[in-house]
Structure formats: structure tokens, C-alpha cells
Short mmCIF file of C-alpha atoms and ligand atoms in Angstrom, two decimals:
data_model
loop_
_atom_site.label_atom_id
_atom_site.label_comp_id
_atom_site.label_asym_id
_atom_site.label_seq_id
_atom_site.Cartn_x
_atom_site.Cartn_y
_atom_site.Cartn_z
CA UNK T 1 239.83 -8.87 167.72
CA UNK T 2 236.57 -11.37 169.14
CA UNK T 3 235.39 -12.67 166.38
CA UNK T 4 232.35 -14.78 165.82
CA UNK T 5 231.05 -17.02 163.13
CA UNK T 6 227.23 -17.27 162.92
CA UNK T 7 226.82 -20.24 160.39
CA UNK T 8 223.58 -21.63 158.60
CA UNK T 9 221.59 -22.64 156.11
CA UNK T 10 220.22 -18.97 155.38
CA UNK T 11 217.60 -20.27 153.03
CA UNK T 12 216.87 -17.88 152.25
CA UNK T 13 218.12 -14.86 155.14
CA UNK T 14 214.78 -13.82 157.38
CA UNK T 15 214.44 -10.39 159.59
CA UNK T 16 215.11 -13.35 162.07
CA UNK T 17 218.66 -13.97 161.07
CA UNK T 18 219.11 -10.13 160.65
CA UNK T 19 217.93 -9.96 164.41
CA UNK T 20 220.59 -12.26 165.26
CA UNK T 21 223.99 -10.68 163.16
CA UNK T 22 222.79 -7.34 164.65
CA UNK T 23 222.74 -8.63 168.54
CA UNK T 24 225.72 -10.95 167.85
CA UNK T 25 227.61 -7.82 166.36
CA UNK T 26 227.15 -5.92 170.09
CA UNK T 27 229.14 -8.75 171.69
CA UNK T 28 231.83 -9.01 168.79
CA UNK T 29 234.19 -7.29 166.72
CA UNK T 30 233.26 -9.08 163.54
CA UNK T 31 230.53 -11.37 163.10
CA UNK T 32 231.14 -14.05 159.94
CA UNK T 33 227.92 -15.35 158.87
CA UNK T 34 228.88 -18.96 157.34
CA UNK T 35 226.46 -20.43 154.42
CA UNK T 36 227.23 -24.12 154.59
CA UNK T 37 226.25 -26.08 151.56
CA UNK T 38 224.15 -28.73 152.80
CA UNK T 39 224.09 -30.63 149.81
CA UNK T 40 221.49 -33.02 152.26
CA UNK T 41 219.08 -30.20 152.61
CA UNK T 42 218.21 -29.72 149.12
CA UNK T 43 217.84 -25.55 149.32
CA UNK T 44 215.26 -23.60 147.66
CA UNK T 45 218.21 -20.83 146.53
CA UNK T 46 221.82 -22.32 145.13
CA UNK T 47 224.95 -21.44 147.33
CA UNK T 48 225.46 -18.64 144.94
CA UNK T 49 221.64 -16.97 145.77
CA UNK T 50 221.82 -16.98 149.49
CA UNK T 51 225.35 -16.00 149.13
CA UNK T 52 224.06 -12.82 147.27
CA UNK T 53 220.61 -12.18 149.15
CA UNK T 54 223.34 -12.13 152.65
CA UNK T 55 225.52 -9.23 150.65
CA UNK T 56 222.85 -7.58 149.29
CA UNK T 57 221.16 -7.13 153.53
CA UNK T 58 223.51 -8.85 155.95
CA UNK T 59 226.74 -7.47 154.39
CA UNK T 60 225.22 -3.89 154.90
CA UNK T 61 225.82 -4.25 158.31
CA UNK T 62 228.97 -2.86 159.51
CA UNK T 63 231.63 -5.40 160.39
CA UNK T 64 229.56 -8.36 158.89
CA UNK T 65 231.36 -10.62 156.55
CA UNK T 66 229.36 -13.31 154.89
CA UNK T 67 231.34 -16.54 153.98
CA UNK T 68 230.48 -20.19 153.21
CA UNK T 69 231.99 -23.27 154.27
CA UNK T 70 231.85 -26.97 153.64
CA UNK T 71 233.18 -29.45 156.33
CA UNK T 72 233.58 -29.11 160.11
CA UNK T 73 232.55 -26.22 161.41
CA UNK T 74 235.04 -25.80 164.15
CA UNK T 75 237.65 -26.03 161.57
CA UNK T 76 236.25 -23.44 159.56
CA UNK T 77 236.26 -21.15 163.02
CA UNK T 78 239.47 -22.20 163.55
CA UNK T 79 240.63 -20.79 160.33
CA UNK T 80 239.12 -17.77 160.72
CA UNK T 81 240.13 -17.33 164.28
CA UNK T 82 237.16 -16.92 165.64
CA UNK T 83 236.82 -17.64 169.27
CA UNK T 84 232.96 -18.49 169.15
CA UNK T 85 229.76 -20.03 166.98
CA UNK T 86 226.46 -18.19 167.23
CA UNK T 87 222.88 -20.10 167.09
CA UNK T 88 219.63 -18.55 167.12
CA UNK T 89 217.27 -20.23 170.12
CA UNK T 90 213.51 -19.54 168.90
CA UNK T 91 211.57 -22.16 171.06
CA UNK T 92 211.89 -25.17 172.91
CA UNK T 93 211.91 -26.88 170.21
CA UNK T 94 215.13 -25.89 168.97
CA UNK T 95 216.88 -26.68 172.13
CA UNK T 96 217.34 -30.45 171.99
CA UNK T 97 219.31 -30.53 168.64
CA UNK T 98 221.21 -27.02 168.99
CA UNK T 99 222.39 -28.74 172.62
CA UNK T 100 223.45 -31.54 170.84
CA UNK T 101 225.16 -29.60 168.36
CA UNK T 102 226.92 -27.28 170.67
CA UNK T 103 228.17 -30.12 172.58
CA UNK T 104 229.57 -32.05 170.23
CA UNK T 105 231.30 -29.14 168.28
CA UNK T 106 232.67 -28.48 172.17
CA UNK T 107 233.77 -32.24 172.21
CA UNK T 108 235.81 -31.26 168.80
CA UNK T 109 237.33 -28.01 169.82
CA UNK T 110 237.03 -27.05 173.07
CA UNK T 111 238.22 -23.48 172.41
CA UNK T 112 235.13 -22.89 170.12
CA UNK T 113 232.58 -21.73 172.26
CA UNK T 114 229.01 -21.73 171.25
CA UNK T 115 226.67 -19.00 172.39
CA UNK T 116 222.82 -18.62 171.96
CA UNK T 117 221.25 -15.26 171.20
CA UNK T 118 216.89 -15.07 171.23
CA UNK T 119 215.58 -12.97 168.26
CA UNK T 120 213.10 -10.16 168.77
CA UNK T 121 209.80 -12.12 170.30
CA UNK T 122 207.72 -11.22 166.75
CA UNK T 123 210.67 -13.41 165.27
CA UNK T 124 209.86 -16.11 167.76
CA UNK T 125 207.67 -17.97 164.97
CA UNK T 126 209.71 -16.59 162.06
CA UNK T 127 212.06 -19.76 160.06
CA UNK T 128 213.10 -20.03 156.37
CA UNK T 129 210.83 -22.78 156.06
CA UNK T 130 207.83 -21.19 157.40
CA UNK T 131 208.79 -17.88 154.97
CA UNK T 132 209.09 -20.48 151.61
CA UNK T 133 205.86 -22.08 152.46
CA UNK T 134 203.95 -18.95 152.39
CA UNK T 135 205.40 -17.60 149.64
CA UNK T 136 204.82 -21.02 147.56
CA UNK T 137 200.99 -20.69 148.77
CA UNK T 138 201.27 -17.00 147.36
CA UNK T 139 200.89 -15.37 150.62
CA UNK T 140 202.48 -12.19 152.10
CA UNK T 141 205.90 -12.38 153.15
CA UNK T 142 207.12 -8.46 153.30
CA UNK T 143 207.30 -7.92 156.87
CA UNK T 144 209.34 -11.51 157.42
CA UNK T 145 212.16 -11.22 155.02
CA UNK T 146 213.86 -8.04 153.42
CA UNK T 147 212.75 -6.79 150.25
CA UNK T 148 215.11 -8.28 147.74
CA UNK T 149 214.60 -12.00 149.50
CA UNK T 150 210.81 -11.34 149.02
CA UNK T 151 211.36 -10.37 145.46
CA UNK T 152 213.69 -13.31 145.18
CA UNK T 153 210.73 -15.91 146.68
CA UNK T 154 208.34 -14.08 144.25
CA UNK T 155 210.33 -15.11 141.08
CA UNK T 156 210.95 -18.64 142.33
CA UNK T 157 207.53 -19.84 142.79
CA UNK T 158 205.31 -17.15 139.96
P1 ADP F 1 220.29 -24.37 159.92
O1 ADP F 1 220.07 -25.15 158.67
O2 ADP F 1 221.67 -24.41 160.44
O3 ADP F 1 219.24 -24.57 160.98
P2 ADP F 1 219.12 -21.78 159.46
O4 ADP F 1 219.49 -20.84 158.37
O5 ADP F 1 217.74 -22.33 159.44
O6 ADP F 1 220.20 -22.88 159.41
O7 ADP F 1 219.40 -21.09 160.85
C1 ADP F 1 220.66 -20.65 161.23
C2 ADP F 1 220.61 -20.26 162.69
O8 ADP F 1 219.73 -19.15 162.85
C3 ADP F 1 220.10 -21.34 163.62
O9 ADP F 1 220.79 -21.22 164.85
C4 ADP F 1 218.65 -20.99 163.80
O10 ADP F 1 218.16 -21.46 165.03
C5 ADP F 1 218.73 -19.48 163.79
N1 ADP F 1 217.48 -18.85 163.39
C6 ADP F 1 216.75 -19.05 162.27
N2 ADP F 1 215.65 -18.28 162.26
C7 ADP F 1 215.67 -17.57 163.42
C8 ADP F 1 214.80 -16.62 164.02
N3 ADP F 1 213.65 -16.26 163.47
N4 ADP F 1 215.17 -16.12 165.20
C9 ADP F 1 216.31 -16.51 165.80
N5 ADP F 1 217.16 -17.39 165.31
C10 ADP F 1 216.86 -17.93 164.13
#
């Protein structure tokens, strides 16, 4: 079984991420997207919302497991006995830190390998940031984000 573990913020999940599980799921046998906490961040959505806006979309996909995790992340793959970490590239821009990252977690755990899928180019631009800024200025989000996240950013900020 090649599993993979696809962890992030997901605050809240964009088509972007959904790009990503779907292309990660081609290469792997199950793909585990992993909602770390990130108590530092301070998220829009509690755990227990972007837990439920990944079942309600990303959990539709077949073989998609969504799961969240607190700690190292190449313990958590190690416990789930998954043989590689997924990151979305976009731009340059997210190269230097997702290098660093990928490095380090290889310094760690050298079995965990880290690979880097590119989204559909009309996700290029697409973050959760970008998505909770519109919304908070009112604007249009329905072609960035599935329907139930859009809903979700519509009760949050009207
Ligand atoms: P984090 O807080 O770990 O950056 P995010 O939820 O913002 O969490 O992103 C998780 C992963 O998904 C990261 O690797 C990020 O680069 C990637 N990602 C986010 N949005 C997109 C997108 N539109 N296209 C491709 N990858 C994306």
C-alpha cells in the first residue's frame, strides 16, 4: 500500500487543495490529508470546521482520508506508514520555505520523502488567504472554493 500524507493548514480547503489530493491520489494508494493545529496561525475556522469542510469535499474523493495532527510531522507519517509528504508548489515564492521544510523533515526521517505536485495553472494565484480576504471584502468566491466552504466564509464574515 503507498501511502501519502498531504498535511496543512486547510483554512479553509480551496479548488487548489482539491487539485492537489486528486493528482496526489494518481501516484498513491491512499492520500491522508493532515489538518495540523497551528495554534501560531490563529485560523479563521476551528480544527473542528476545516475538519468538517475536508469530509464534507475532500473525503468524497475515493481513497482520501482526512486526519489532523499536532507535533512532528514525520512522526505522524511514520505512524501512519506513509512513505511520503505532499506540498503544493504555486510560485516561486513558495519554493524557499517548502525547500527548507522538505529538507529538514528529510534531516528527521530520511525515509519520509517529500514530493511537490503544481495545481491546475488557474490555481496558480489561488491560497486560503487570498479566498478569506475576498470573502471578508464581500467579494465572489464560488469558483475558488467548493460550495459549502463558500457558504461557510459567507456566515463568518455577514
Ligand atoms: P500551510 O499552512 O501548511 O501552508 P495550506 O493549507 O496553506 O497550509 O497549504 C497546504 C499545502 O497546499 C501547501 O503545500 C501549499 O503550498 C499547498 N497549496 C495551497 N494552495 C494551493 C494551490 N492553490 N495550489 C497548489 N497548492 C496549494
Amino acid at each position: 500500500m503507498r501511502r501519502a500524507i498531504y498535511p496543512g493548514s486547510f483554512d479553509p480547503v480551496t479548488n487548489g487543495h482539491l487539485d492537489v489530493i486528486e493528482r496526489a491520489r494518481k501516484l498513491f494508494d491512499e492520500v491522508i490529508v493532515a489538518v495540523a493545529h497551528n495554534d501560531e496561525k490563529q485560523p479563521l475556522f476551528s480544527l473542528e470546521e476545516r475538519l468538517e469542510l475536508l469530509r464534507e469535499t475532500a473525503a468524497k474523493i475515493d481513497h482520501v482520508r482526512i486526519a489532523e495532527f499536532n507535533g512532528l510531522l514525520v512522526e505522524f507519517a511514520r505512524a501512519q506508514k506513509a512513505g511520503a509528504v505532499i506540498r503544493g508548489l504555486r510560485a516561486v515564492s513558495d519554493f524557499e520555505f517548502e525547500f527548507q521544510m522538505a529538507l529538514m523533515n528529510r534531516k528527521l526521517d530520511a525515509a519520509v520523502e517529500t514530493i511537490f505536485l503544481m495545481p491546475k495553472e488557474e490555481y496558480t494565484y489561488l491560497s486560503s488567504r487570498i479566498v478569506k480576504e475576498i470573502a471578508r471584502l464581500g467579494g465572489d468566491v464560488s469558483s475558488l472554493v467548493p460550495v459549502c466552504v463558500a457558504k461557510a466564509l459567507s456566515r463568518k464574515f455577514h
